[in-house]
Structure formats: C-alpha cells, structure tokens
Amino acid sequence: MARRFGRFRLAACIASTAVVVASCSQAHGATETGSHVKQGGDLVYLDAEVTASMQIQVSYWQNSLVKDQLLDRLVYQDPETFEFVPWIAQSWTVDEPGTTYQFVIRAGVTYSDGTPLDAASVKRNIEWLAEGDKPKGIPRNAWFPKVTAVDTDAAARTVTVHLAEPNAPFLAALSMNTAGLVADTTIDASKEDQSVVTNLIGSGPFVAESEIPNKEIRLVKRRGYDWAPATAKHQGEAYLDSVTVVPIEEDSIRVGALRSGEGDALRYTQPPDEALLQKEGFTVLGLRTPGLANVLDVRQTADFVDDVNVRKAVMYGIDRDQIVSTLYSDNWKPANSIITEGALGWKDRSDEVRFDPDEANRRLDASGWTTRNADGIREKDGRQLELSLYIDVYDHTSKPLYELVQRQLRAVGISLQLRQTDFANYPKATADPKLSLRRNGWPTADTFRLTQNYDSDQGDLFQLEGNDPYLDGLLRSQVTETDRSKRIALIEQIQDHVIDNAYTIPLLLDTQIFAVAPHIHDFRNAANSVPWFYDTWTEHK
C-alpha cells in the first residue's frame, strides 16, 4: 500500500493495544487549491464497527460508509439542503396522483466492469429491489412500495415506474445506499457472493479492490468517473487514490492509531477524547443530520410498562441536561421529540420531554407504587418496580449513559437492570418481548422510518400488537399522503400521540463524532452522516 505507513504497521498497532460542526479548520472548508494539487494520496479511515453482509438490501448502518463510496443512486440527497437532486437520473416527473414516476437516465454512465448503466439496467435494478429474489433468499428492499410495472424507452433514456398507490418516501428510498445501482454480474450472483464487498459492481467513484475479513477493506479510485451528483463540489474522478477502511472496536486503540499517524480519520471517540484530539490539532466534527432521535422504545409486553403512569415516570425521571453536561461535550444536545430538528414535520415537545421528578413520583403513587424497600425501590403486591435494558453495542457512549439513567430512575424508585451482550447476539437478545426498553434512533432520509419501526404490521417495536389503531392509521397515512403540508400535520400528530402516551423515551439528538488529521482536506459527509470521500484530498502523497 503506497502511503507513508504500510498496512502491516497499522495491524501491529491494532494488535498492541441540518449538519452541526463542533470544530472546524481551513483544512475542511472550501479551498482555492487547484485540482492537480489535490490529486493522489491514500487515506486510512478507522471505523468503530466491523462491516457485516454487503448484500444491497441488507440494511446494516455500519456498512453505509463502504456502500456510499461504491454505489451511485438515481437520486441524491444533498447533505447541506437535504433536498433530492439529480444523480444517475438527470431529471424526473411525477404524475398528479403520485403513482407514476418517470426518470430520464444520464447518458454515458458505466459500471466498474464496463457494462452500461442505462435504462434497461435501471429497470432491472428497480424490479430486483421491489421484488427481491426469493429463490436465493434475498429480501425485497424494505423501503420500496409495491411496484406494479416498470417501462423503458431506450431511445428517450427513460424509465417509468408505476406504483400501486401514492408513496411519499419513494424518492428518499431511491437516494439510499440500499437502493444503490449494481451491474447484472452482482444481481446474478448468489446471495453469498453478493454479501462480499468485492462483488459489489457499482458505478461509484471508488471500487472495492480487496478485503481482509474483519481487518480492512481497500477501495481504489474509479478511473474515468465523471457523473457525480448535480450539487457535488467538483466533477470528474475522486481525488484520493485509495481509501482503506480499518475497523477498530476498542476506543482507546482507535484514538491511539489516529494520534500516532497510523490513521487519517476516525469515527467515534469517547467525549473526553474529543478535547484531547482538538488540542493536538485534529478537527473534531459532531454531525447531527435529520432523522430519529436517540430514544428508548418501551415494549408493552414487558412487566409494568403497560401502565402509562410508569412510562411517564420514566420520561420525567430522566434529567437530559445532566446527562449532556456530565457525560458529553458541546457536540451533543438533549432530544425534545422522537425525530430531530430538520426532519420533515419536527415538533418541539419539550413540554413533555422534561425532567420533572415530582410528577414522576406523583404518577407512580397514583398507580399504587407507594411502598419503597430498603434500597429505595418501589414495590407493589410483593414485586419490585424493575425494568430492563441492554447496553447498546452500536453506541460507544451507551454504557456510561445508561448507568447515569439508572441512577436517575433509582431516585424516583425505579430499578433499571442493565444487561450486556455482544454484536452477534444483540439483535436476538433485544427482541425479547419481556425486555422493557430498547435503544433506537438513527439518521434517516425520511420519517417513513417511524412507520417501519412502529406500525403493528411492520416493526411493531412498541409491541402494541394492533391495540392502538389510531397510531397505526397515522403511521400508514403519512406514507401515502403526498401533499407536503398534510403530511407534516400527520407527522406532528404521530409525535404528539407517541410522546403523550410515552411509548418511547427521547434522550439525545443522535450525533456522529469524527476526528480528522490536519493534512486531510474537504472531509465531507453524506446526508446519512457517514463520510463520502469523493471530494476529500490529502497533503500527503
């Protein structure tokens, strides 16, 4: 690997041990430096998680960084305005009912294997995403609506998609890396082969050259790339010759590798390390993009939490300001709703998402939890008021966060039992219907994620099992309502209903922390918060 530090030295180091920017420098802003100076060099990116299956329809957030570099989409969500702008589709129209979308496909685009990304390829991709591939065990794209037909006109370079009913999030679905366009070679491959990153044949600015499983993924510049999104900061090839993604799950080792020069940028540091890195000249970015707030979903099938007073007591018993001031930096902010500011329809519900221990105690007393044991935990009918929560394996700050929440809830008489498991077992462990609380919340292209999560016919993460038809109706209506103002009203009603019933407990605004070496310039992020290295360049050649 042609860079100042070889991959083997890095391996030895590992073995031995709406965008908000918290800190910025000239290195990461606009520059007048000519493109000839920007060209070349390599970047090592230290991630906090190991990638999983790379099959397109599999939505693992930790895979997003790699997929974003490899796969172009029909539509691009601009990370500054969050509007949808042309990419592989140079334009599109939507009929009045909102059921027919016609896309004009950009001319001259090819996949990295040299095959054309034309109307016929787009048609095949959309049908594959809409239907999946049952014989191979490949699911359909969970964001896709029911597609009744896809027509093409090769001469006009158009693809016309017919939907069974209006679908407000359809453009958002097309902008995500789970709708990344791939060559026939990838679609024709087995599910197992599609899961391997080097078999993702896309049209993006980088190509996956090699992978050492659980150790590194090496991406190289796509020669001849010249079809970036309409609002990209430049056109033509990426500047970097290569990007090597190295997963280092231990925070201290990841930070040490960056400080020693073994890496050029990283994702996630513990809050105390943010100040250290800034002091040493690194740029620390705290990015909050629109999406779902960091919340604790309440599972109605667990003991005690089917009582709204218990759920409200949890809501009022948590001091979010103390959490931020005690555990975090200025990059972090308390949540005041179930979605974040900048998301369509966001509504400030700090009237209910507040610290109010007196009201928490009043609610618990009203539900008969009037007796406390020697440890200060409330009891009723011989049972302790005990709730359960797993430490979130995807958030490296979750352990101290939940331990502080545990102490806060104990003050109002609620025992919060914290459990731990590993990455492999976390999804199954947190699906236990007797688990009281489960962490949720990520950046997302559209509030359709609320419907995916909470509709009783979809995720049903509140485990309401169809017992709140009013909520189900709201969640379904916001998907089919294409009038913007009417949809905003529906999203506001969803927030009100969920918060007024304390179905979920907002904690923090989801924040992604990155640290970048001073020789790295124009480190930019996609709308989903992950870095997109197309514009990035390095002084070290």
XYZ file of C-alpha atoms in Angstrom:
541
model
C 0.000 0.000 0.000
C 1.700 3.156 -1.233
C 1.461 5.552 1.651
C 3.632 6.734 4.463
C 2.518 3.904 6.797
C 2.045 0.387 5.494
C -0.922 -1.769 6.373
C 1.231 -4.165 8.361
C 2.424 -1.429 10.678
C -1.194 -0.457 11.246
C -2.100 -4.065 12.001
C 0.703 -4.206 14.549
C -0.610 -1.063 16.201
C -4.054 -2.618 16.456
C -2.740 -5.816 17.911
C -0.715 -3.927 20.514
C -3.441 -2.228 22.203
C -29.349 20.077 9.293
C -25.062 19.492 9.918
C -23.572 20.762 13.165
C -19.793 21.144 13.272
C -18.210 21.433 16.679
C -14.792 22.484 15.466
C -13.514 23.319 12.051
C -10.372 24.458 10.343
C -9.397 25.744 6.944
C -8.422 22.190 6.049
C -12.057 21.155 5.934
C -13.659 24.141 4.275
C -13.649 25.478 0.757
C -10.241 25.801 -0.825
C -8.754 27.528 -3.847
C -6.154 24.802 -4.273
C -6.089 23.517 -7.851
C -7.332 20.040 -8.662
C -3.865 18.982 -9.837
C -2.560 19.557 -6.306
C -5.465 17.661 -4.780
C -4.985 14.518 -6.875
C -3.344 11.461 -5.364
C -2.574 10.000 -1.976
C -4.207 7.468 0.297
C -6.452 7.722 3.338
C -6.858 5.260 6.204
C -10.218 5.508 7.910
C -10.620 3.943 11.353
C -14.180 2.817 11.973
C -15.711 1.767 15.253
C -17.523 -1.294 13.902
C -16.870 -4.293 11.691
C -18.895 -4.426 8.494
C -21.474 -7.175 8.018
C -23.077 -8.681 4.903
C -22.756 -6.291 1.975
C -25.821 -7.630 0.165
C -27.588 -4.490 -1.077
C -30.976 -4.954 0.599
C -29.387 -5.750 3.973
C -29.512 -2.520 5.954
C -26.610 -2.550 8.396
C -25.686 1.034 9.241
C -22.005 0.135 9.689
C -21.909 -0.869 6.008
C -23.135 2.532 4.829
C -19.699 4.121 4.570
C -18.394 1.482 2.165
C -21.582 1.260 0.097
C -21.705 5.029 -0.281
C -18.283 5.051 -1.953
C -19.137 2.239 -4.390
C -22.750 2.728 -5.404
C -24.440 5.585 -7.223
C -28.178 6.070 -6.944
C -30.883 7.501 -9.182
C -31.388 10.394 -6.763
C -29.003 12.213 -4.413
C -29.985 13.744 -1.085
C -27.863 16.853 -0.759
C -26.161 16.840 2.682
C -26.450 20.617 3.083
C -30.028 21.271 1.948
C -31.372 17.707 2.331
C -33.244 18.221 -0.928
C -33.351 15.471 -3.557
C -31.329 16.386 -6.636
C -30.326 14.598 -9.880
C -27.662 11.921 -9.996
C -27.982 8.956 -12.341
C -31.477 10.233 -13.078
C -30.778 13.620 -14.673
C -34.436 14.593 -14.184
C -37.799 13.108 -13.228
C -41.513 13.851 -13.239
C -44.347 12.587 -11.043
C -47.977 12.429 -12.139
C -50.765 14.135 -10.169
C -51.931 11.026 -8.243
C -48.323 10.349 -7.246
C -48.281 6.799 -8.617
C -46.169 7.207 -11.777
C -42.542 8.355 -11.735
C -40.634 8.872 -14.956
C -36.839 9.162 -14.783
C -34.528 10.355 -17.553
C -31.297 8.362 -17.230
C -27.961 10.096 -17.623
C -26.062 9.118 -20.778
C -22.604 7.575 -20.773
C -22.569 6.051 -17.289
C -20.911 2.664 -16.850
C -20.363 0.204 -14.047
C -16.822 -0.608 -12.970
C -16.923 -3.796 -15.082
C -17.521 -1.653 -18.173
C -21.180 -2.555 -18.695
C -23.628 0.314 -19.292
C -25.781 1.802 -16.585
C -28.667 2.515 -18.944
C -32.453 2.411 -18.829
C -32.509 -1.377 -19.095
C -30.121 -1.699 -16.139
C -32.150 0.719 -14.039
C -35.328 -1.234 -14.817
C -33.723 -4.475 -13.695
C -32.409 -2.872 -10.500
C -35.802 -1.419 -9.578
C -37.619 -4.693 -10.203
C -34.990 -6.550 -8.157
C -35.240 -4.076 -5.291
C -39.039 -4.137 -5.382
C -39.380 -7.921 -5.517
C -36.177 -9.359 -4.075
C -35.054 -12.783 -5.255
C -36.937 -15.460 -3.335
C -35.116 -18.477 -4.814
C -31.849 -17.016 -3.499
C -33.344 -15.926 -0.182
C -32.802 -12.239 -0.976
C -35.488 -9.977 0.527
C -37.112 -7.052 -1.203
C -35.996 -3.546 -0.257
C -37.963 -2.723 2.895
C -38.281 0.931 1.840
C -39.811 0.143 -1.543
C -43.547 0.480 -2.181
C -45.443 -2.062 -4.269
C -44.342 -1.588 -7.878
C -46.885 -2.749 -10.473
C -44.804 -2.181 -13.617
C -41.545 -0.697 -14.912
C -41.396 0.531 -18.532
C -38.386 1.744 -20.503
C -37.757 3.745 -23.655
C -34.165 3.209 -24.715
C -34.181 5.996 -27.290
C -35.523 8.542 -24.810
C -33.405 7.044 -21.980
C -36.487 6.927 -19.741
C -37.601 4.538 -17.027
C -41.222 4.803 -15.889
C -42.149 3.262 -12.534
C -45.802 2.581 -11.742
C -46.784 2.269 -8.069
C -49.867 0.583 -6.647
C -50.594 3.651 -4.521
C -49.017 7.036 -3.783
C -45.795 6.808 -1.802
C -44.351 9.979 -0.286
C -40.938 8.466 0.655
C -40.202 6.944 -2.791
C -37.525 9.480 -3.784
C -35.954 9.081 -0.345
C -35.885 5.312 -0.846
C -34.140 5.757 -4.187
C -31.499 8.014 -2.611
C -30.320 5.450 -0.045
C -27.393 3.086 -0.449
C -29.812 0.180 -0.009
C -31.039 1.243 -3.467
C -27.530 1.514 -4.899
C -27.400 0.573 -8.569
C -25.387 -2.544 -9.426
C -24.383 -4.388 -12.576
C -26.025 -7.590 -13.784
C -22.993 -9.523 -12.517
C -23.923 -8.620 -8.941
C -27.650 -9.285 -9.351
C -26.940 -12.654 -10.991
C -24.570 -13.738 -8.205
C -25.606 -15.983 -5.319
C -26.674 -14.408 -2.047
C -23.360 -15.458 -0.508
C -21.354 -13.852 -3.299
C -23.453 -10.677 -3.159
C -22.505 -10.394 0.510
C -18.801 -9.970 -0.380
C -17.771 -6.361 -0.887
C -15.518 -7.046 -3.880
C -18.550 -8.447 -5.709
C -20.455 -5.161 -5.466
C -20.088 -3.888 -9.017
C -21.335 -0.323 -8.898
C -20.752 2.900 -10.807
C -19.458 4.952 -7.871
C -16.234 6.981 -7.533
C -14.426 4.084 -5.817
C -14.112 0.346 -6.453
C -13.573 -2.368 -3.830
C -10.145 -3.798 -4.647
C -9.655 -6.195 -1.745
C -10.849 -7.268 1.685
C -9.245 -8.977 4.630
C -12.361 -10.024 6.589
C -12.721 -8.153 9.882
C -9.363 -6.421 9.228
C -9.650 -3.993 6.331
C -11.421 -3.102 3.103
C -9.349 -1.350 0.443
C -11.132 0.931 -2.028
C -9.392 2.421 -5.059
C -10.300 5.338 -7.300
C -12.606 4.552 -10.224
C -10.720 5.757 -13.283
C -12.887 7.729 -15.701
C -15.632 8.501 -13.179
C -17.467 11.596 -14.395
C -21.096 11.563 -13.229
C -21.183 12.932 -9.697
C -24.441 14.375 -8.302
C -25.591 17.740 -9.606
C -24.644 19.560 -6.380
C -21.280 17.851 -5.789
C -18.370 20.202 -5.081
C -16.500 19.006 -8.173
C -16.970 16.769 -11.195
C -14.686 14.067 -12.559
C -12.664 11.475 -10.669
C -12.233 11.358 -6.900
C -9.009 12.967 -5.674
C -7.758 10.168 -3.433
C -6.044 7.157 -4.992
C -7.358 4.864 -2.278
C -9.307 4.618 0.966
C -8.596 1.795 3.409
C -11.324 1.169 5.981
C -9.979 -0.454 9.149
C -12.371 -1.473 11.947
C -11.014 -0.949 15.475
C -13.717 -1.573 18.055
C -11.674 -0.554 21.106
C -11.980 3.225 21.529
C -8.566 3.817 23.078
C -6.767 1.842 20.367
C -8.649 3.651 17.614
C -7.766 7.063 19.062
C -4.165 5.971 19.619
C -3.854 4.871 16.000
C -5.066 8.275 14.813
C -2.746 10.166 17.155
C 0.269 8.089 16.104
C -0.342 8.764 12.410
C -1.473 5.238 11.574
C -4.854 6.569 10.511
C -6.102 9.782 8.933
C -9.663 9.939 10.260
C -11.883 8.030 12.643
C -15.484 7.622 13.691
C -16.461 7.741 17.348
C -14.392 8.796 20.300
C -15.367 8.941 23.908
C -16.301 12.544 24.811
C -13.133 13.151 26.929
C -11.010 12.296 23.886
C -12.683 14.984 21.784
C -10.931 17.788 23.681
C -7.606 15.922 23.617
C -7.735 15.485 19.848
C -8.738 19.100 19.278
C -5.841 20.261 21.451
C -3.451 18.192 19.326
C -4.636 19.801 16.107
C -7.202 17.307 14.891
C -10.559 18.553 13.701
C -13.444 17.023 15.658
C -16.814 17.055 13.940
C -20.111 16.466 15.705
C -22.653 15.794 12.974
C -26.376 15.752 13.561
C -28.373 15.110 10.423
C -32.174 14.797 10.232
C -33.682 11.549 11.358
C -34.826 9.805 14.502
C -33.737 10.989 17.929
C -31.810 8.683 20.258
C -34.690 7.154 22.223
C -35.616 4.242 24.451
C -38.572 2.389 22.945
C -40.904 0.947 25.574
C -42.038 -2.621 24.932
C -45.656 -3.014 26.070
C -45.326 -6.776 26.538
C -42.836 -6.318 29.382
C -43.859 -6.181 33.026
C -45.273 -2.919 34.424
C -44.800 -0.689 31.346
C -48.297 -1.283 30.001
C -49.207 1.341 32.646
C -48.905 4.832 31.153
C -48.030 6.242 34.580
C -44.949 4.024 34.774
C -43.923 5.054 31.269
C -44.486 8.732 32.107
C -42.444 8.337 35.286
C -39.522 7.109 33.186
C -39.982 10.088 30.856
C -39.998 12.593 33.743
C -37.371 10.803 35.835
C -34.543 11.337 33.324
C -32.512 14.555 33.516
C -31.254 15.008 29.951
C -29.401 18.236 30.702
C -27.427 16.489 33.422
C -26.610 13.662 31.010
C -25.174 16.077 28.445
C -23.290 18.246 30.939
C -21.867 15.272 32.845
C -21.006 12.816 30.096
C -20.787 14.641 26.793
C -19.272 17.622 25.023
C -20.894 20.588 23.316
C -21.358 18.367 20.274
C -24.298 16.682 21.981
C -27.792 18.030 22.710
C -30.858 16.693 24.553
C -33.735 15.430 22.432
C -37.118 17.126 22.636
C -39.096 14.829 20.336
C -38.885 11.436 18.676
C -37.396 12.967 15.493
C -34.719 15.625 15.176
C -34.874 19.239 14.143
C -34.585 19.405 10.366
C -36.626 16.251 9.806
C -39.896 16.843 7.983
C -42.626 17.702 10.484
C -40.367 18.004 13.547
C -42.224 19.433 16.542
C -40.684 20.659 19.775
C -42.287 18.599 22.577
C -40.062 19.759 25.406
C -43.288 20.424 27.322
C -43.479 16.652 27.899
C -39.890 15.571 27.282
C -38.692 17.158 30.508
C -37.119 16.387 33.864
C -39.861 16.518 36.493
C -39.193 14.137 39.411
C -42.169 15.454 41.393
C -44.522 14.497 38.560
C -42.740 11.152 38.188
C -43.337 10.417 41.877
C -46.965 11.568 41.663
C -47.599 9.255 38.710
C -46.101 6.241 40.457
C -48.027 6.942 43.650
C -51.226 7.172 41.599
C -50.572 3.691 40.196
C -50.157 2.207 43.655
C -46.360 2.083 43.809
C -46.353 3.755 47.206
C -44.074 1.443 49.189
C -40.267 1.517 48.965
C -37.874 -1.183 50.096
C -34.604 -0.648 51.938
C -32.864 0.171 48.632
C -35.404 2.856 47.797
C -37.066 0.805 45.022
C -40.847 0.963 44.836
C -42.866 -2.192 45.476
C -46.436 -3.301 44.927
C -48.081 -6.665 45.538
C -44.737 -8.084 46.626
C -42.947 -7.138 43.389
C -40.241 -4.552 42.764
C -40.694 -1.923 40.048
C -37.872 -3.261 37.905
C -37.232 -2.503 34.225
C -34.565 -3.898 31.900
C -32.326 -2.554 29.133
C -29.352 -3.878 27.139
C -26.241 -1.740 26.747
C -26.343 -0.632 23.110
C -23.482 -2.248 21.183
C -23.785 0.321 18.362
C -23.197 3.363 20.563
C -19.819 3.513 22.257
C -21.096 6.041 24.807
C -24.117 3.995 25.876
C -22.682 2.290 28.977
C -21.989 5.464 30.997
C -25.186 6.971 29.566
C -27.380 4.118 30.772
C -25.593 3.920 34.103
C -26.468 7.570 34.732
C -30.067 6.969 33.639
C -30.097 4.018 36.039
C -29.094 6.297 38.930
C -31.623 8.954 37.935
C -34.502 6.487 37.801
C -33.493 4.958 41.130
C -34.096 8.389 42.670
C -37.806 8.084 41.824
C -37.940 4.442 42.905
C -37.450 2.594 39.619
C -34.826 -0.153 39.347
C -33.238 -0.308 35.876
C -31.382 -3.565 35.289
C -28.625 -3.189 32.682
C -27.654 -6.222 30.639
C -24.769 -6.771 28.239
C -24.186 -8.905 25.165
C -22.026 -8.794 22.039
C -22.630 -7.639 18.456
C -23.587 -11.096 17.223
C -26.226 -11.711 19.893
C -27.551 -8.172 20.382
C -30.376 -8.297 17.767
C -31.794 -11.536 19.174
C -31.332 -10.521 22.814
C -33.095 -7.193 22.341
C -36.051 -8.860 20.588
C -37.097 -10.459 23.900
C -40.733 -9.369 24.474
C -40.077 -9.152 28.222
C -37.309 -6.583 27.750
C -38.690 -3.250 28.972
C -36.620 -0.777 26.952
C -34.567 -0.845 23.759
C -32.430 1.888 22.239
C -33.440 3.230 18.823
C -32.677 6.209 16.605
C -30.529 6.906 13.531
C -30.195 9.499 10.799
C -32.686 8.691 8.059
C -33.739 10.083 4.699
C -37.429 10.188 5.610
C -39.835 9.780 8.518
C -41.049 6.594 6.831
C -38.657 5.030 9.327
C -41.284 5.719 12.018
C -43.770 3.575 10.107
C -41.211 0.821 9.610
C -40.426 0.826 13.314
C -43.816 1.184 14.926
C -46.635 0.101 12.578
C -48.081 -3.069 14.118
C -47.897 -4.746 10.692
C -44.203 -3.873 10.352
C -41.636 -3.487 13.150
C -44.176 -3.093 15.992
C -41.300 -2.102 18.259
C -43.709 -0.844 20.933
C -45.254 -4.352 20.908
C -48.727 -2.823 20.840
C -49.846 -5.776 18.709
C -52.524 -3.759 16.926
C -54.082 -2.357 20.094
C -53.589 1.257 19.032
C -55.372 1.515 15.650
C -55.203 5.324 15.796
C -51.388 5.216 15.783
C -51.364 2.609 13.012
C -53.651 4.844 10.956
C -51.363 7.845 11.348
C -48.257 5.830 10.500
C -49.830 4.451 7.338
C -51.371 7.742 6.220
C -48.060 9.614 6.393
C -46.659 7.179 3.807
C -49.390 7.657 1.193
C -50.016 11.389 1.765
C -48.077 13.261 -0.944
C -49.365 16.754 -0.074
C -46.459 18.210 1.928
C -48.495 20.316 4.354
C -50.936 17.499 5.072
C -48.082 15.065 5.594
C -46.379 17.438 8.031
C -49.615 17.588 10.032
C -49.697 13.791 10.193
C -46.081 13.597 11.347
C -46.807 16.146 14.069
C -49.774 14.041 15.214
C -47.565 10.941 15.336
C -45.096 12.763 17.594
C -47.861 14.023 19.853
C -49.514 10.628 20.204
C -46.273 8.732 20.847
C -44.973 11.268 23.376
C -48.303 11.847 25.146
C -48.526 8.076 25.671
C -44.808 7.772 26.485
C -44.452 4.912 24.033
C -40.832 5.947 23.643
C -38.477 7.987 25.832
C -36.389 10.596 23.942
C -32.848 11.003 25.275
C -30.401 12.742 22.941
C -30.092 14.040 19.418
C -28.216 11.355 17.504
C -24.681 12.621 16.969
C -21.917 11.077 14.900
C -18.408 12.066 16.019
C -15.491 12.152 13.582
C -11.889 13.213 14.098
C -9.743 14.188 11.121
C -5.977 14.775 10.795
C -4.908 18.302 9.761
C -3.420 17.153 6.440
C -6.841 15.889 5.291
C -8.973 18.464 3.472
C -12.625 18.656 2.396
C -13.725 15.788 4.619
C -17.421 15.769 3.800
C -20.379 13.698 4.869
C -23.353 12.256 3.048
C -26.890 13.087 4.158
C -26.900 9.940 6.328
C -23.874 11.313 8.289
C -21.263 8.842 7.014
C -18.240 10.292 5.183
C -18.298 10.468 1.394
C -14.683 10.644 0.227
C -15.352 11.855 -3.314
C -14.204 15.437 -2.545
C -11.620 14.578 0.107
C -7.908 15.120 -0.547
C -4.667 14.791 1.366
C -1.451 16.770 1.507
C 0.481 13.509 1.927
C 1.147 11.918 -1.448
